Amino acid sequence: NGVVCFHNPLLSYLLIAGPAILCGTLNEFLLRLPNAISGLIVLSGTVYLGRKLFNKTVGLTAGWMMLGSYAFLWFARLAEADMSNLAAIVLALVWFVHFRHHTSFWVYLGFFLICAIGAHLKGMPAWILPPLLALPLTLENRLFLRHINGKMFLALLIGIGVFIGFFWYIGTGPMPETY
């Protein structure tokens, strides 16, 4: 009825459309490529998190267990946005773990932008899960006291603005002629 409606976030489609435009064709390989790359991000992020939080053996074991999981391999080969969303969640956690002792505005902004972009890939789990999963790590040694500051709240507001701003821009802009 001439109204833009988002049942699925557009960024997941742009990950497919971008390579298709560059290659001049759309085929099954290009449809599945973003999820395969996302699967590699999830796998390497899992290994990194295991190594950083525990030790090398835990990281490699977690990676091999994930690689041996039928569901992981199944979703990594499909042309769906689920693996891209998981990749954003894992990437946000990797970002947090790598910079968890830093209180720079840019570190906070990077975390919240990863969450905002991840939410545009599939949905709200990319906004909700990374902060919830990072929470126990901030409770150790009362690390959360260092992270509750104005820089973090400013970065959060910018991240929310990026997330909502995209919908506002698309929703208020003119409809394309071919729509």
CSV table of N, CA and C in Angstrom, one decimal, residues 15-155:
chain,number,residue,atom,x,y,z
A,15,LEU,N,24.0,-7.7,1.7
A,15,LEU,CA,25.2,-8.6,1.7
A,15,LEU,C,25.2,-9.6,0.5
A,16,ILE,N,24.0,-9.9,0.0
A,16,ILE,CA,23.9,-10.7,-1.2
A,16,ILE,C,23.9,-9.9,-2.5
A,17,ALA,N,23.2,-8.7,-2.4
A,17,ALA,CA,23.1,-7.9,-3.6
A,17,ALA,C,24.5,-7.3,-4.0
A,18,GLY,N,25.3,-6.9,-3.0
A,18,GLY,CA,26.6,-6.3,-3.3
A,18,GLY,C,27.5,-7.1,-4.2
A,19,PRO,N,27.8,-8.4,-3.8
A,19,PRO,CA,28.6,-9.2,-4.6
A,19,PRO,C,27.9,-9.5,-6.0
A,20,ALA,N,26.6,-9.6,-6.0
A,20,ALA,CA,25.9,-9.9,-7.2
A,20,ALA,C,26.0,-8.7,-8.2
A,21,ILE,N,26.0,-7.5,-7.7
A,21,ILE,CA,26.2,-6.4,-8.5
A,21,ILE,C,27.6,-6.3,-9.1
A,22,LEU,N,28.6,-6.6,-8.2
A,22,LEU,CA,30.0,-6.6,-8.6
A,22,LEU,C,30.3,-7.7,-9.6
A,23,CYS,N,29.7,-8.8,-9.5
A,23,CYS,CA,29.9,-10.0,-10.4
A,23,CYS,C,29.0,-9.9,-11.7
A,24,GLY,N,28.0,-9.1,-11.6
A,24,GLY,CA,27.0,-8.9,-12.7
A,24,GLY,C,26.1,-10.1,-12.9
A,25,THR,N,26.0,-10.9,-11.8
A,25,THR,CA,25.1,-12.1,-11.9
A,25,THR,C,24.7,-12.5,-10.5
A,26,LEU,N,23.6,-13.2,-10.3
A,26,LEU,CA,23.2,-13.7,-9.1
A,26,LEU,C,23.0,-15.2,-9.2
A,27,ASN,N,23.8,-16.0,-8.5
A,27,ASN,CA,23.8,-17.4,-8.5
A,27,ASN,C,23.8,-18.0,-7.1
A,28,GLU,N,23.7,-19.3,-7.0
A,28,GLU,CA,23.6,-19.9,-5.7
A,28,GLU,C,24.9,-19.7,-4.9
A,29,PHE,N,26.0,-19.6,-5.5
A,29,PHE,CA,27.3,-19.4,-4.8
A,29,PHE,C,27.2,-18.0,-4.1
A,30,LEU,N,26.8,-17.0,-4.9
A,30,LEU,CA,26.7,-15.6,-4.3
A,30,LEU,C,25.7,-15.5,-3.2
A,31,LEU,N,24.6,-16.3,-3.3
A,31,LEU,CA,23.6,-16.3,-2.3
A,31,LEU,C,24.1,-16.8,-1.0
A,32,ARG,N,24.9,-17.8,-1.1
A,32,ARG,CA,25.4,-18.5,0.1
A,32,ARG,C,26.7,-17.9,0.7
A,33,LEU,N,27.4,-17.1,-0.1
A,33,LEU,CA,28.7,-16.6,0.3
A,33,LEU,C,28.7,-15.8,1.6
A,34,PRO,N,27.7,-14.9,1.8
A,34,PRO,CA,27.7,-14.1,3.1
A,34,PRO,C,27.6,-15.0,4.3
A,35,ASN,N,26.8,-16.0,4.2
A,35,ASN,CA,26.7,-16.9,5.4
A,35,ASN,C,27.9,-17.8,5.6
A,36,ALA,N,28.6,-18.2,4.5
A,36,ALA,CA,29.8,-18.9,4.7
A,36,ALA,C,30.9,-18.1,5.3
A,37,ILE,N,31.0,-16.8,4.9
A,37,ILE,CA,32.0,-15.9,5.5
A,37,ILE,C,31.6,-15.6,7.0
A,38,SER,N,30.3,-15.5,7.2
A,38,SER,CA,29.8,-15.3,8.6
A,38,SER,C,30.1,-16.5,9.5
A,39,GLY,N,30.0,-17.7,8.9
A,39,GLY,CA,30.4,-18.9,9.6
A,39,GLY,C,31.8,-19.0,10.0
A,40,LEU,N,32.7,-18.5,9.1
A,40,LEU,CA,34.1,-18.4,9.4
A,40,LEU,C,34.4,-17.4,10.5
A,41,ILE,N,33.7,-16.3,10.5
A,41,ILE,CA,33.8,-15.3,11.6
A,41,ILE,C,33.4,-15.9,12.9
A,42,VAL,N,32.3,-16.6,12.9
A,42,VAL,CA,31.8,-17.2,14.2
A,42,VAL,C,32.8,-18.3,14.6
A,43,LEU,N,33.3,-19.1,13.7
A,43,LEU,CA,34.3,-20.1,14.1
A,43,LEU,C,35.6,-19.5,14.7
A,44,SER,N,36.1,-18.5,14.0
A,44,SER,CA,37.4,-17.9,14.5
A,44,SER,C,37.1,-17.1,15.7
A,45,GLY,N,36.0,-16.5,15.8
A,45,GLY,CA,35.7,-15.7,17.1
A,45,GLY,C,35.5,-16.6,18.3
A,46,THR,N,34.9,-17.8,18.1
A,46,THR,CA,34.8,-18.8,19.1
A,46,THR,C,36.1,-19.3,19.6
A,47,VAL,N,37.0,-19.6,18.7
A,47,VAL,CA,38.3,-20.0,19.1
A,47,VAL,C,39.1,-18.9,19.8
A,48,TYR,N,39.0,-17.7,19.3
A,48,TYR,CA,39.6,-16.5,20.0
A,48,TYR,C,39.1,-16.4,21.4
A,49,LEU,N,37.7,-16.4,21.6
A,49,LEU,CA,37.2,-16.2,22.9
A,49,LEU,C,37.6,-17.3,23.9
A,50,GLY,N,37.6,-18.6,23.4
A,50,GLY,CA,38.1,-19.7,24.2
A,50,GLY,C,39.5,-19.5,24.6
A,51,ARG,N,40.4,-19.1,23.7
A,51,ARG,CA,41.8,-18.9,24.0
A,51,ARG,C,42.0,-17.7,25.0
A,52,LYS,N,41.3,-16.6,24.7
A,52,LYS,CA,41.5,-15.4,25.5
A,52,LYS,C,40.9,-15.6,26.9
A,53,LEU,N,39.8,-16.2,27.1
A,53,LEU,CA,39.1,-16.3,28.4
A,53,LEU,C,39.6,-17.5,29.2
A,54,PHE,N,40.1,-18.6,28.5
A,54,PHE,CA,40.6,-19.8,29.2
A,54,PHE,C,42.0,-20.1,28.8
A,55,ASN,N,42.2,-20.9,27.8
A,55,ASN,CA,43.5,-21.2,27.3
A,55,ASN,C,43.4,-21.7,25.9
A,56,LYS,N,44.6,-22.0,25.3
A,56,LYS,CA,44.6,-22.5,23.9
A,56,LYS,C,43.8,-23.7,23.6
A,57,THR,N,43.9,-24.7,24.6
A,57,THR,CA,43.2,-26.0,24.4
A,57,THR,C,41.7,-25.8,24.4
A,58,VAL,N,41.2,-24.9,25.3
A,58,VAL,CA,39.8,-24.7,25.3
A,58,VAL,C,39.3,-24.0,24.0
A,59,GLY,N,40.1,-23.1,23.5
A,59,GLY,CA,39.7,-22.4,22.3
A,59,GLY,C,39.7,-23.3,21.1
A,60,LEU,N,40.7,-24.2,21.0
A,60,LEU,CA,40.7,-25.1,19.9
A,60,LEU,C,39.6,-26.2,20.0
A,61,THR,N,39.4,-26.6,21.2
A,61,THR,CA,38.3,-27.6,21.4
A,61,THR,C,37.0,-27.0,21.1
A,62,ALA,N,36.7,-25.8,21.5
A,62,ALA,CA,35.5,-25.2,21.2
A,62,ALA,C,35.3,-25.0,19.7
A,63,GLY,N,36.4,-24.6,19.0
A,63,GLY,CA,36.3,-24.5,17.5
A,63,GLY,C,36.0,-25.8,16.9
A,64,TRP,N,36.7,-26.9,17.3
A,64,TRP,CA,36.5,-28.2,16.7
A,64,TRP,C,35.1,-28.7,17.0
A,65,MET,N,34.6,-28.4,18.2
A,65,MET,CA,33.2,-28.9,18.5
A,65,MET,C,32.2,-28.1,17.7
A,66,MET,N,32.4,-26.8,17.5
A,66,MET,CA,31.5,-26.1,16.6
A,66,MET,C,31.6,-26.5,15.2
A,67,LEU,N,32.8,-26.8,14.7
A,67,LEU,CA,32.9,-27.3,13.3
A,67,LEU,C,32.3,-28.6,13.1
A,68,GLY,N,32.2,-29.4,14.2
A,68,GLY,CA,31.6,-30.7,14.1
A,68,GLY,C,30.1,-30.7,14.4
A,69,SER,N,29.6,-29.6,14.6
A,69,SER,CA,28.1,-29.5,14.9
A,69,SER,C,27.3,-29.4,13.5
A,70,TYR,N,26.4,-30.3,13.4
A,70,TYR,CA,25.6,-30.4,12.2
A,70,TYR,C,24.8,-29.1,12.0
A,71,ALA,N,24.2,-28.5,13.0
A,71,ALA,CA,23.4,-27.3,12.9
A,71,ALA,C,24.3,-26.1,12.5
A,72,PHE,N,25.5,-26.0,13.0
A,72,PHE,CA,26.4,-24.9,12.6
A,72,PHE,C,26.7,-25.0,11.1
A,73,LEU,N,27.1,-26.2,10.7
A,73,LEU,CA,27.4,-26.3,9.2
A,73,LEU,C,26.2,-26.1,8.4
A,74,TRP,N,25.0,-26.6,8.8
A,74,TRP,CA,23.8,-26.4,8.1
A,74,TRP,C,23.4,-24.9,7.9
A,75,PHE,N,23.5,-24.1,9.0
A,75,PHE,CA,23.1,-22.7,8.8
A,75,PHE,C,24.2,-21.9,8.1
A,76,ALA,N,25.4,-22.4,8.2
A,76,ALA,CA,26.5,-21.6,7.5
A,76,ALA,C,26.4,-21.8,6.0
A,77,ARG,N,25.7,-22.8,5.5
A,77,ARG,CA,25.6,-23.0,4.1
A,77,ARG,C,24.3,-22.5,3.5
A,78,LEU,N,23.4,-22.0,4.3
A,78,LEU,CA,22.1,-21.5,3.8
A,78,LEU,C,22.2,-20.1,3.5
A,79,ALA,N,21.3,-19.6,2.7
A,79,ALA,CA,21.2,-18.2,2.3
A,79,ALA,C,20.2,-17.5,3.2
A,80,GLU,N,20.4,-17.5,4.5
A,80,GLU,CA,19.6,-16.9,5.5
A,80,GLU,C,20.4,-16.0,6.4
A,81,ALA,N,19.7,-15.1,7.1
A,81,ALA,CA,20.4,-14.1,7.9
A,81,ALA,C,20.8,-14.5,9.3
A,82,ASP,N,20.5,-15.7,9.7
A,82,ASP,CA,20.8,-16.2,11.0
A,82,ASP,C,22.3,-16.2,11.3
A,83,MET,N,23.1,-16.8,10.4
A,83,MET,CA,24.5,-16.9,10.7
A,83,MET,C,25.1,-15.5,10.7
A,84,SER,N,24.7,-14.6,9.9
A,84,SER,CA,25.2,-13.2,9.9
A,84,SER,C,24.9,-12.5,11.2
A,85,ASN,N,23.7,-12.8,11.8
A,85,ASN,CA,23.4,-12.2,13.1
A,85,ASN,C,24.3,-12.8,14.2
A,86,LEU,N,24.5,-14.1,14.1
A,86,LEU,CA,25.4,-14.7,15.1
A,86,LEU,C,26.8,-14.2,14.9
A,87,ALA,N,27.2,-14.0,13.7
A,87,ALA,CA,28.6,-13.4,13.5
A,87,ALA,C,28.7,-12.1,14.1
A,88,ALA,N,27.7,-11.2,14.0
A,88,ALA,CA,27.7,-9.9,14.7
A,88,ALA,C,27.8,-10.0,16.2
A,89,ILE,N,27.0,-11.0,16.8
A,89,ILE,CA,27.0,-11.2,18.2
A,89,ILE,C,28.4,-11.6,18.7
A,90,VAL,N,29.0,-12.6,18.0
A,90,VAL,CA,30.3,-13.1,18.3
A,90,VAL,C,31.4,-12.0,18.1
A,91,LEU,N,31.3,-11.3,17.1
A,91,LEU,CA,32.2,-10.2,16.8
A,91,LEU,C,32.1,-9.1,17.9
A,92,ALA,N,30.9,-8.8,18.4
A,92,ALA,CA,30.8,-7.8,19.5
A,92,ALA,C,31.4,-8.4,20.7
A,93,LEU,N,31.3,-9.7,21.0
A,93,LEU,CA,31.9,-10.3,22.2
A,93,LEU,C,33.4,-10.3,22.1
A,94,VAL,N,33.9,-10.6,20.9
A,94,VAL,CA,35.3,-10.6,20.7
A,94,VAL,C,35.9,-9.1,20.9
A,95,TRP,N,35.2,-8.1,20.4
A,95,TRP,CA,35.5,-6.8,20.6
A,95,TRP,C,35.6,-6.4,22.1
A,96,PHE,N,34.5,-6.8,22.8
A,96,PHE,CA,34.5,-6.5,24.2
A,96,PHE,C,35.6,-7.2,25.0
A,97,VAL,N,35.8,-8.5,24.7
A,97,VAL,CA,36.9,-9.2,25.5
A,97,VAL,C,38.2,-8.7,25.2
A,98,HIS,N,38.5,-8.3,23.9
A,98,HIS,CA,39.8,-7.8,23.5
A,98,HIS,C,40.0,-6.4,24.2
A,99,PHE,N,39.0,-5.6,24.3
A,99,PHE,CA,39.2,-4.2,24.9
A,99,PHE,C,38.5,-4.0,26.2
A,100,ARG,N,38.3,-5.1,27.0
A,100,ARG,CA,37.4,-5.0,28.2
A,100,ARG,C,38.1,-4.1,29.3
A,101,HIS,N,39.4,-3.9,29.2
A,101,HIS,CA,40.0,-3.1,30.3
A,101,HIS,C,40.2,-1.7,29.8
A,102,HIS,N,39.8,-1.3,28.6
A,102,HIS,CA,39.9,0.0,28.0
A,102,HIS,C,38.6,0.8,28.2
A,103,THR,N,38.7,2.0,28.5
A,103,THR,CA,37.5,2.8,28.7
A,103,THR,C,37.4,4.0,27.7
A,104,SER,N,37.9,3.8,26.5
A,104,SER,CA,38.0,4.8,25.4
A,104,SER,C,36.6,4.9,24.8
A,105,PHE,N,36.2,6.1,24.4
A,105,PHE,CA,35.0,6.3,23.7
A,105,PHE,C,34.9,5.5,22.4
A,106,TRP,N,36.0,5.4,21.7
A,106,TRP,CA,36.1,4.7,20.4
A,106,TRP,C,35.8,3.2,20.7
A,107,VAL,N,36.3,2.6,21.8
A,107,VAL,CA,36.1,1.2,22.1
A,107,VAL,C,34.6,1.0,22.3
A,108,TYR,N,34.0,1.8,23.1
A,108,TYR,CA,32.5,1.7,23.3
A,108,TYR,C,31.7,1.9,22.0
A,109,LEU,N,32.1,2.9,21.2
A,109,LEU,CA,31.4,3.1,20.0
A,109,LEU,C,31.5,1.9,19.0
A,110,GLY,N,32.7,1.3,19.0
A,110,GLY,CA,32.9,0.1,18.1
A,110,GLY,C,32.0,-1.0,18.6
A,111,PHE,N,31.9,-1.2,19.9
A,111,PHE,CA,31.0,-2.3,20.4
A,111,PHE,C,29.5,-2.0,20.0
A,112,PHE,N,29.1,-0.8,20.3
A,112,PHE,CA,27.6,-0.5,20.0
A,112,PHE,C,27.3,-0.4,18.5
A,113,LEU,N,28.3,0.0,17.7
A,113,LEU,CA,28.1,0.0,16.2
A,113,LEU,C,28.0,-1.5,15.7
A,114,ILE,N,28.8,-2.4,16.2
A,114,ILE,CA,28.7,-3.8,15.8
A,114,ILE,C,27.3,-4.3,16.2
A,115,CYS,N,26.8,-4.0,17.4
A,115,CYS,CA,25.5,-4.4,17.8
A,115,CYS,C,24.4,-3.8,16.9
A,116,ALA,N,24.5,-2.5,16.5
A,116,ALA,CA,23.5,-1.9,15.6
A,116,ALA,C,23.5,-2.5,14.3
A,117,ILE,N,24.7,-2.7,13.7
A,117,ILE,CA,24.8,-3.3,12.4
A,117,ILE,C,24.3,-4.8,12.4
A,118,GLY,N,24.6,-5.5,13.5
A,118,GLY,CA,24.1,-6.9,13.6
A,118,GLY,C,22.6,-6.9,13.7
A,119,ALA,N,22.0,-5.9,14.4
A,119,ALA,CA,20.6,-5.9,14.5
A,119,ALA,C,19.9,-5.6,13.1
A,120,HIS,N,20.6,-4.9,12.2
A,120,HIS,CA,20.1,-4.7,10.9
A,120,HIS,C,20.4,-5.9,10.0
A,121,LEU,N,21.1,-6.9,10.5
A,121,LEU,CA,21.3,-8.1,9.7
A,121,LEU,C,20.1,-9.1,9.9
A,122,LYS,N,19.7,-9.2,11.1
A,122,LYS,CA,18.6,-10.1,11.4
A,122,LYS,C,17.6,-9.6,12.4
A,123,GLY,N,18.0,-9.0,13.5
A,123,GLY,CA,17.1,-8.5,14.4
A,123,GLY,C,17.7,-8.2,15.8
A,124,MET,N,16.9,-8.0,16.8
A,124,MET,CA,17.2,-7.5,18.1
A,124,MET,C,18.2,-8.4,18.9
A,125,PRO,N,18.3,-9.7,18.6
A,125,PRO,CA,19.3,-10.4,19.4
A,125,PRO,C,20.7,-9.8,19.4
A,126,ALA,N,21.1,-9.2,18.3
A,126,ALA,CA,22.4,-8.6,18.2
A,126,ALA,C,22.5,-7.3,19.1
A,127,TRP,N,21.4,-6.7,19.5
A,127,TRP,CA,21.5,-5.6,20.5
A,127,TRP,C,21.4,-6.1,21.9
A,128,ILE,N,20.7,-7.2,22.1
A,128,ILE,CA,20.5,-7.7,23.5
A,128,ILE,C,21.5,-8.6,24.0
A,129,LEU,N,21.9,-9.6,23.2
A,129,LEU,CA,22.8,-10.7,23.7
A,129,LEU,C,24.3,-10.2,24.0
A,130,PRO,N,24.9,-9.4,23.2
A,130,PRO,CA,26.3,-9.0,23.6
A,130,PRO,C,26.4,-8.3,24.9
A,131,PRO,N,25.6,-7.3,25.2
A,131,PRO,CA,25.7,-6.8,26.6
A,131,PRO,C,25.4,-7.8,27.7
A,132,LEU,N,24.4,-8.6,27.5
A,132,LEU,CA,24.1,-9.6,28.5
A,132,LEU,C,25.2,-10.6,28.7
A,133,LEU,N,25.8,-11.0,27.6
A,133,LEU,CA,26.9,-12.0,27.7
A,133,LEU,C,28.2,-11.4,28.2
A,134,ALA,N,28.3,-10.1,28.0
A,134,ALA,CA,29.5,-9.4,28.6
A,134,ALA,C,29.4,-9.1,30.0
A,135,LEU,N,28.1,-9.0,30.5
A,135,LEU,CA,27.9,-8.6,31.9
A,135,LEU,C,28.7,-9.4,32.9
A,136,PRO,N,28.7,-10.8,32.9
A,136,PRO,CA,29.5,-11.5,33.9
A,136,PRO,C,31.0,-11.1,33.9
A,137,LEU,N,31.5,-10.8,32.7
A,137,LEU,CA,32.9,-10.4,32.6
A,137,LEU,C,33.1,-9.1,33.2
A,138,THR,N,32.1,-8.2,33.2
A,138,THR,CA,32.3,-6.9,33.9
A,138,THR,C,32.2,-7.0,35.4
A,139,LEU,N,31.5,-8.1,35.9
A,139,LEU,CA,31.4,-8.2,37.3
A,139,LEU,C,32.6,-8.7,38.0
A,140,GLU,N,33.5,-9.3,37.2
A,140,GLU,CA,34.8,-9.8,37.9
A,140,GLU,C,35.6,-8.6,38.2
A,141,ASN,N,36.2,-8.6,39.4
A,141,ASN,CA,37.0,-7.5,39.9
A,141,ASN,C,36.3,-6.1,39.8
A,142,ARG,N,35.0,-6.1,39.8
A,142,ARG,CA,34.2,-4.9,39.8
A,142,ARG,C,34.6,-4.0,38.6
A,143,LEU,N,34.8,-4.6,37.5
A,143,LEU,CA,35.2,-3.9,36.3
A,143,LEU,C,34.1,-3.0,35.8
A,144,PHE,N,32.9,-3.4,36.1
A,144,PHE,CA,31.7,-2.6,35.6
A,144,PHE,C,31.8,-1.1,36.1
A,145,LEU,N,32.4,-0.9,37.3
A,145,LEU,CA,32.5,0.4,37.8
A,145,LEU,C,33.4,1.3,36.9
A,146,ARG,N,34.3,0.8,36.2
A,146,ARG,CA,35.1,1.6,35.2
A,146,ARG,C,34.3,1.9,34.0
A,147,HIS,N,33.4,1.0,33.6
A,147,HIS,CA,32.7,1.1,32.4
A,147,HIS,C,31.4,2.0,32.5
A,148,ILE,N,31.0,2.3,33.6
A,148,ILE,CA,29.8,3.1,33.7
A,148,ILE,C,30.3,4.6,33.8
A,149,ASN,N,30.3,5.2,32.6
A,149,ASN,CA,30.8,6.6,32.5
A,149,ASN,C,30.1,7.3,31.3
A,150,GLY,N,30.3,8.5,31.2
A,150,GLY,CA,29.6,9.3,30.2
A,150,GLY,C,30.0,8.9,28.8
A,151,LYS,N,31.3,8.5,28.6
A,151,LYS,CA,31.7,8.0,27.2
A,151,LYS,C,30.9,6.8,26.8
A,152,MET,N,30.7,5.9,27.7
A,152,MET,CA,29.9,4.7,27.3
A,152,MET,C,28.4,5.1,27.0
A,153,PHE,N,27.8,6.0,27.7
A,153,PHE,CA,26.5,6.3,27.4
A,153,PHE,C,26.3,7.1,26.2
A,154,LEU,N,27.3,8.0,25.9
A,154,LEU,CA,27.3,8.7,24.6
A,154,LEU,C,27.5,7.8,23.4
A,155,ALA,N,28.4,6.8,23.5
A,155,ALA,CA,28.5,5.8,22.5
A,155,ALA,C,27.3,5.0,22.3
